[in-house]
Every structure is written in structure tokens, then in C-alpha cells.
Coordinates of C-alpha atoms in Angstrom, one line a residue:
M1 CA 41.8 53.0 17.7
R2 CA 41.8 49.3 17.9
L3 CA 43.4 48.4 21.3
V4 CA 45.4 44.6 21.9
V5 CA 45.3 44.8 25.8
A6 CA 47.7 42.0 27.4
L7 CA 47.0 41.6 31.2
G8 CA 49.5 39.7 32.8
G9 CA 48.2 37.1 35.2
N10 CA 49.1 38.2 38.7
A11 CA 46.4 40.9 37.5
M12 CA 43.6 38.3 38.1
I13 CA 44.5 37.2 41.7
G14 CA 44.7 39.0 45.6
S15 CA 47.9 41.7 45.9
D16 CA 48.7 39.3 48.5
G17 CA 48.8 36.1 46.1
S18 CA 46.0 34.6 47.5
A19 CA 43.6 33.6 44.7
G20 CA 40.4 32.1 45.8
P21 CA 37.5 32.6 43.8
E22 CA 37.2 34.9 46.0
A23 CA 39.9 37.0 45.6
Q24 CA 40.0 36.3 41.9
S25 CA 36.7 38.3 40.9
A26 CA 38.1 41.0 43.2
A27 CA 41.1 40.8 41.3
I28 CA 39.3 41.0 37.9
A29 CA 37.0 43.5 38.7
V30 CA 39.3 46.1 39.6
A31 CA 41.3 45.3 36.6
M32 CA 38.1 45.9 34.6
E33 CA 38.0 49.5 35.6
P34 CA 40.6 50.7 33.3
V35 CA 39.9 48.5 30.4
A36 CA 35.8 50.0 31.1
E37 CA 37.8 53.8 30.5
L38 CA 39.2 52.9 27.7
V39 CA 35.6 50.8 25.6
A40 CA 33.6 53.7 27.6
A41 CA 36.6 56.1 25.7
G42 CA 35.1 54.4 22.0
H43 CA 38.2 52.3 21.5
E44 CA 38.1 49.2 19.6
V45 CA 38.8 46.5 22.9
V46 CA 40.9 43.4 22.9
V47 CA 42.0 42.1 26.2
T48 CA 44.4 38.6 26.6
H49 CA 45.2 37.7 29.5
G50 CA 48.0 36.1 31.0
N51 CA 46.5 32.5 33.6
G52 CA 49.9 31.6 35.5
P53 CA 48.6 32.1 39.0
Q54 CA 45.7 30.0 37.8
V55 CA 47.1 26.5 35.7
G56 CA 49.3 26.3 38.9
N57 CA 46.2 25.6 40.5
L58 CA 45.5 23.3 38.9
L59 CA 48.5 21.9 38.9
V60 CA 48.1 21.3 42.3
K61 CA 45.0 19.7 42.2
N62 CA 46.7 16.9 39.6
A63 CA 49.0 16.2 42.3
L64 CA 47.5 15.8 44.8
A65 CA 44.6 13.6 43.1
A66 CA 47.5 12.3 40.9
H67 CA 46.6 8.2 42.7
V68 CA 43.1 8.9 41.9
V69 CA 42.4 10.1 38.4
P70 CA 44.9 10.5 35.8
P71 CA 46.1 14.9 36.0
V72 CA 44.5 16.8 33.2
P73 CA 47.3 17.9 30.7
L74 CA 48.2 21.3 29.9
D75 CA 46.2 22.0 27.3
W76 CA 42.7 21.1 29.1
C77 CA 44.2 23.8 31.8
G78 CA 44.7 26.8 29.5
A79 CA 41.0 25.9 28.6
Q80 CA 39.5 25.4 32.1
T81 CA 41.2 29.0 32.7
Q82 CA 40.1 30.4 29.7
G83 CA 36.9 29.3 30.5
T84 CA 36.7 30.7 34.1
I85 CA 38.0 33.8 33.5
G86 CA 36.4 34.5 30.4
F87 CA 33.5 34.2 32.1
T88 CA 34.6 36.3 34.8
I89 CA 36.0 39.6 33.0
L90 CA 32.2 38.8 31.0
N91 CA 30.6 39.8 34.1
S92 CA 32.9 41.8 35.7
L93 CA 33.2 44.3 31.9
E94 CA 29.9 44.5 32.1
A95 CA 29.7 45.7 35.6
A96 CA 32.5 48.8 34.9
L97 CA 30.5 49.5 31.6
A98 CA 27.4 49.6 33.2
T99 CA 28.4 52.7 35.9
R100 CA 29.6 54.7 32.7
G101 CA 25.7 54.5 30.8
V102 CA 28.1 52.5 28.4
V103 CA 26.0 49.2 26.8
R104 CA 28.5 47.2 24.3
P105 CA 28.2 43.5 23.9
I106 CA 31.1 41.4 25.2
A107 CA 32.9 37.8 24.0
A108 CA 35.8 35.7 25.8
L109 CA 36.1 33.0 23.3
V110 CA 38.1 29.9 24.3
S111 CA 41.0 29.8 21.9
R112 CA 44.2 28.4 19.6
T113 CA 47.3 28.9 19.0
R114 CA 49.6 26.7 16.6
V115 CA 52.8 26.0 17.2
D116 CA 55.9 24.1 14.7
S117 CA 55.4 21.0 16.7
D118 CA 59.2 20.4 15.7
D119 CA 59.9 24.3 17.7
P120 CA 63.8 23.1 19.5
G121 CA 62.2 24.4 22.9
F122 CA 59.8 20.0 22.7
G123 CA 63.4 18.2 23.0
R124 CA 64.5 20.6 25.3
P125 CA 62.2 21.2 27.4
T126 CA 63.1 24.1 30.4
K127 CA 60.1 26.0 31.2
P128 CA 59.5 25.3 34.9
V129 CA 55.8 25.4 36.0
G130 CA 53.4 24.4 39.5
R131 CA 55.9 23.9 42.8
Y132 CA 58.4 21.9 43.8
L133 CA 58.0 18.7 45.3
P134 CA 59.4 15.6 47.1
R135 CA 60.7 12.6 45.1
D136 CA 58.2 10.9 46.1
Q137 CA 55.8 13.2 44.9
A138 CA 57.0 14.0 41.3
Q139 CA 58.1 10.8 40.7
V140 CA 53.6 9.7 40.3
L141 CA 53.5 12.7 38.2
M142 CA 56.3 11.4 36.2
D143 CA 54.6 7.8 35.9
H144 CA 51.8 10.1 34.2
G145 CA 54.5 10.7 31.1
E146 CA 55.7 14.0 32.5
R147 CA 59.3 15.4 33.1
W148 CA 60.5 16.9 35.8
E149 CA 63.6 18.4 37.3
D150 CA 65.6 17.6 40.3
R151 CA 65.8 20.9 41.2
G152 CA 68.4 20.2 44.9
T153 CA 67.1 21.0 48.0
Q154 CA 63.7 23.1 46.8
G155 CA 62.9 19.8 45.7
W156 CA 61.7 18.5 42.1
R157 CA 60.1 21.2 39.9
R158 CA 57.9 20.1 36.5
V159 CA 59.5 21.1 33.2
V160 CA 57.6 21.9 30.0
A161 CA 58.3 23.1 26.5
S162 CA 57.5 27.3 25.6
P163 CA 56.9 27.0 21.5
E164 CA 56.9 30.0 19.7
P165 CA 53.5 30.9 19.1
L166 CA 52.7 31.0 15.4
E167 CA 49.5 31.8 15.0
V168 CA 46.1 32.2 17.1
L169 CA 43.8 29.6 15.6
E170 CA 40.4 31.9 16.2
T171 CA 41.4 35.4 14.9
P172 CA 39.2 35.8 12.3
T173 CA 36.5 35.2 15.0
V174 CA 37.9 37.7 16.8
L175 CA 37.9 40.2 13.6
T176 CA 34.5 39.1 12.7
L177 CA 33.5 40.1 16.9
L178 CA 35.3 43.5 16.0
A179 CA 33.8 44.5 13.4
A180 CA 29.7 43.9 15.3
G181 CA 30.9 46.6 17.8
H182 CA 31.8 43.5 20.3
V183 CA 35.1 43.7 23.1
V184 CA 36.6 40.5 22.9
V185 CA 38.6 38.7 25.6
A186 CA 40.8 36.5 23.7
A187 CA 44.4 34.6 23.4
G188 CA 44.2 34.2 27.2
G189 CA 47.4 32.5 28.9
G190 CA 48.9 32.9 25.7
G191 CA 46.4 30.7 23.7
I192 CA 45.8 26.8 24.1
P193 CA 48.7 24.8 22.0
V194 CA 48.0 23.4 19.2
V195 CA 49.7 21.6 16.4
R196 CA 48.3 20.7 13.4
H197 CA 49.2 17.2 11.7
P198 CA 49.4 16.4 7.8
D199 CA 46.0 15.6 7.5
G200 CA 45.4 19.1 8.5
T201 CA 43.8 17.6 12.2
L202 CA 45.0 19.3 14.9
R203 CA 45.5 18.3 19.0
G204 CA 46.6 19.6 21.9
V205 CA 50.1 19.7 23.5
E206 CA 51.6 19.6 26.6
A207 CA 53.4 23.4 26.7
V208 CA 53.7 27.0 28.0
I209 CA 53.2 29.8 25.3
D210 CA 54.8 33.3 26.5
K211 CA 51.1 35.2 26.6
D212 CA 53.0 38.7 25.9
L213 CA 54.7 37.0 22.8
T214 CA 50.8 35.5 21.4
A215 CA 49.6 39.1 22.3
A216 CA 52.2 40.7 20.0
L217 CA 50.9 38.4 17.3
L218 CA 47.2 39.0 17.4
A219 CA 47.2 42.8 17.5
T220 CA 49.6 42.4 14.4
D221 CA 47.0 39.9 13.0
V222 CA 44.2 42.0 14.2
R223 CA 45.3 45.3 12.8
A224 CA 45.4 46.7 15.9
D225 CA 46.8 50.6 16.5
A226 CA 48.0 49.1 19.3
L227 CA 49.5 47.2 21.7
V228 CA 48.8 47.6 25.3
I229 CA 50.6 46.1 27.6
A230 CA 49.4 46.3 32.0
T231 CA 52.4 45.1 34.4
D232 CA 52.6 46.0 37.5
V233 CA 55.2 49.2 37.3
E234 CA 55.1 53.2 35.6
H235 CA 57.9 52.2 33.1
V236 CA 60.6 49.8 31.3
A237 CA 63.3 50.7 33.4
I238 CA 67.7 50.0 32.8
G239 CA 69.9 49.3 35.3
W240 CA 67.0 48.3 37.0
G241 CA 67.8 48.2 40.8
T242 CA 70.9 49.9 41.0
A243 CA 72.1 53.9 41.5
H244 CA 71.9 54.4 37.7
E245 CA 68.6 53.1 37.1
R246 CA 66.7 55.3 34.4
A247 CA 62.8 54.6 33.2
L248 CA 62.2 54.6 30.0
G249 CA 59.6 57.2 28.2
S250 CA 59.1 57.7 24.6
V251 CA 61.9 54.7 23.0
T252 CA 62.3 53.5 19.1
P253 CA 62.3 50.0 18.6
S254 CA 66.3 50.0 17.7
D255 CA 67.2 51.5 20.6
L256 CA 65.1 48.9 22.7
E257 CA 67.1 46.2 20.8
A258 CA 70.1 47.4 22.1
Y259 CA 69.1 47.8 25.4
A260 CA 68.1 44.0 25.0
A261 CA 71.0 42.4 24.1
Q262 CA 72.9 44.5 27.2
G263 CA 71.2 42.5 29.2
E264 CA 68.9 44.9 30.4
F265 CA 65.7 42.9 30.7
A266 CA 65.3 39.9 33.2
S267 CA 63.7 36.6 31.5
G268 CA 61.8 35.6 33.7
S269 CA 59.6 38.9 34.0
M270 CA 60.2 42.2 31.8
G271 CA 62.2 40.7 28.6
P272 CA 59.1 38.8 26.9
K273 CA 57.1 42.2 27.2
V274 CA 60.3 44.2 25.4
E275 CA 60.5 41.5 22.6
A276 CA 56.2 41.7 22.8
A277 CA 56.1 45.2 21.9
L278 CA 59.4 45.4 19.7
R279 CA 57.9 42.4 17.8
F280 CA 53.9 44.3 17.2
V281 CA 56.2 48.0 16.2
R282 CA 58.6 45.4 13.9
S283 CA 55.9 44.3 12.5
G284 CA 54.2 47.4 11.6
G285 CA 51.9 48.3 14.2
S286 CA 52.6 51.8 14.8
R287 CA 52.6 52.0 18.9
A288 CA 53.6 49.8 22.2
V289 CA 52.7 50.6 24.9
I290 CA 53.7 49.3 28.6
T291 CA 53.1 50.7 31.6
E292 CA 50.8 50.5 34.7
L293 CA 46.6 49.0 34.7
H294 CA 45.2 51.8 35.8
R295 CA 48.2 54.7 33.7
I296 CA 46.9 53.4 30.3
A297 CA 44.4 55.8 29.5
D298 CA 46.6 58.2 30.4
T299 CA 49.5 57.3 28.1
L300 CA 47.2 56.5 25.4
A301 CA 46.3 60.9 25.7
A302 CA 49.0 61.7 25.6
D303 CA 50.5 63.5 22.4
V304 CA 54.0 62.2 21.1
G305 CA 55.8 65.1 22.5
T306 CA 54.6 64.0 25.1
A307 CA 55.1 60.2 25.6
G308 CA 57.9 59.4 27.8
R309 CA 55.4 61.3 30.6
V310 CA 53.3 58.6 31.2
G311 CA 54.6 54.9 30.2
T312 CA 56.8 53.4 27.8
I313 CA 55.8 53.7 24.8
V314 CA 57.5 51.5 21.5
E315 CA 57.3 53.4 18.1
N316 CA 59.5 54.4 15.3
P317 CA 61.0 57.4 14.7

């Protein structure tokens, strides 16, 4: 099967939240073990990943150094973290494959995602990024053109646009590499956000694109057989945190949409993952999977009749 595997940014840091180079390298090495299992099983694999904690680190550096050097814009932060995470994935996945006696070429692409310059998000930025700062420190960054909001006793926090992904511009390259037998790492952090001018030229913009929605778009465009969204729970659940909590196994898009309309999935956590799964299946994909990273292979190996036993699988009846 051709798979797009979306890893969360928290899979790239230590379980205790540590984000130093050693902790990130160790976490990525762990995350690559189940990915290596998929490759060893003969699947074509595209890996995409989050980068929230890593971009957050760069934003802290921006804040600390803003009185000395200009802050690095968010599109540059995205490019830098794609390069760093991609490089680390290359090393870790090669090593994980080697222990299985598998040799496969791997490529990591610095990837751009086109968004609409007229997306409503640019007029009403609401996506919080980075840490809280006191007003005087936030003001230095506002003087550089950033938008910050007063969040009361917590302090000030930066807000940016989160526009809809329209096109992963490196999709043709991904397809070429897949055809040549590569494992591909692409569209990290949702892709570097860019807009196209009327003359056809592109420029980066200050925005954060949801990585799961980009993964759904990429999976559709590369004609993946399944979109796999790795998270830290085995199933999507309704009634989460209540006495009526129930795990979802095999579920139809219509039923999942109904649960979403009832407000079952939080916008800051499971909501985007559910929306990505729905978009992929509604766009013609045969199966979307949401489960724990280490259960991916089990979920994909399950027969349709037993699919609900491992992970949440979204597919048309």
C-alpha cells in the first residue's frame, strides 16, 4: 500500500517535554521504529510531521535576541525546522531499516504549501504561537510587525493566521521519488506557507498551517491508499473524559461527521485529526487511520471485520 504517515510534533521531543538536541534525536529514533516496520513490510511510505515545539524554540530565541537581530519570520522557522527534523529522520530511519536488513533510499524535502492571500485567517489571526511574555518584551516584537494579544494575567501572546492548505507544491517531486523507490519526508509542519502573486511568483507568509489538514491534502494528491495519523491514544473517543466515554473503532464518515457536529472533538487536539481523516476519505481515499504510533502496523494489518479492535478507522461502508 501507499501510505502517508502524519507524526505529531510532540513525537519529536522527550516524553517529559524536553526539546534539547539529544532528547529530540532520541524521540525521533523511537518514532522511526514503527515507520521502519511499514517500510520493511513493503509499503510505500511518505512521512509528514509536526514542528510546533521546534518552532516554539525558535520563537523564544527570536524574543531573546530581538533587541540585537531582527526576528526570523515564521516561514523561515518552518523551513529551518523541516531541515533539522528531516535530517534527523533520515539518520534514524536509515538506522532502523538497517537493523531489519532493509536498504531503501530516503529523501527529505523542504516543502512549500500554497495558501490563498485572501484567506480570512489573515484578516483575523487567531492561532496562538510561542510563549507568553510581559508587555514590554512583547512590544519589542510588535515593533517588528508581529501581532500580539493581551491574555490577562498570563501575559501577552503572539497570534498568527492559520489558512487553509490548497496545494503542496512539491507533490510532483514526492511522486517522482516514490516511483524511484524512495521513502519520502515532506510537508513538515503543514508545509512552509506561501502565496502566489498574479505574475506567478511565490513568497512566504507569516502563518501556521495545520499539519494534519496538509497531510490529508498530500495523501489525496499522491493517491495514497491510506492516511495514517499517529497520536498518543489508541482510539478516537466520544464522551471523552466522562463516564460515558466510548472508543470509536471502524466508523463511517457520516457517523464521524455527526459526532464532530455535536462538538465531540476539541479544536486544539483531536478536532483537526478527525477533520483530516474525513477530508481524505471524502476525497476518494479508501481508509484513514487514527491511532497510537506503535499500533500503526497492527491497525493496517487488521481485516475489515476486525478493524475496530485496533485504532479508529474511517472508511466508507
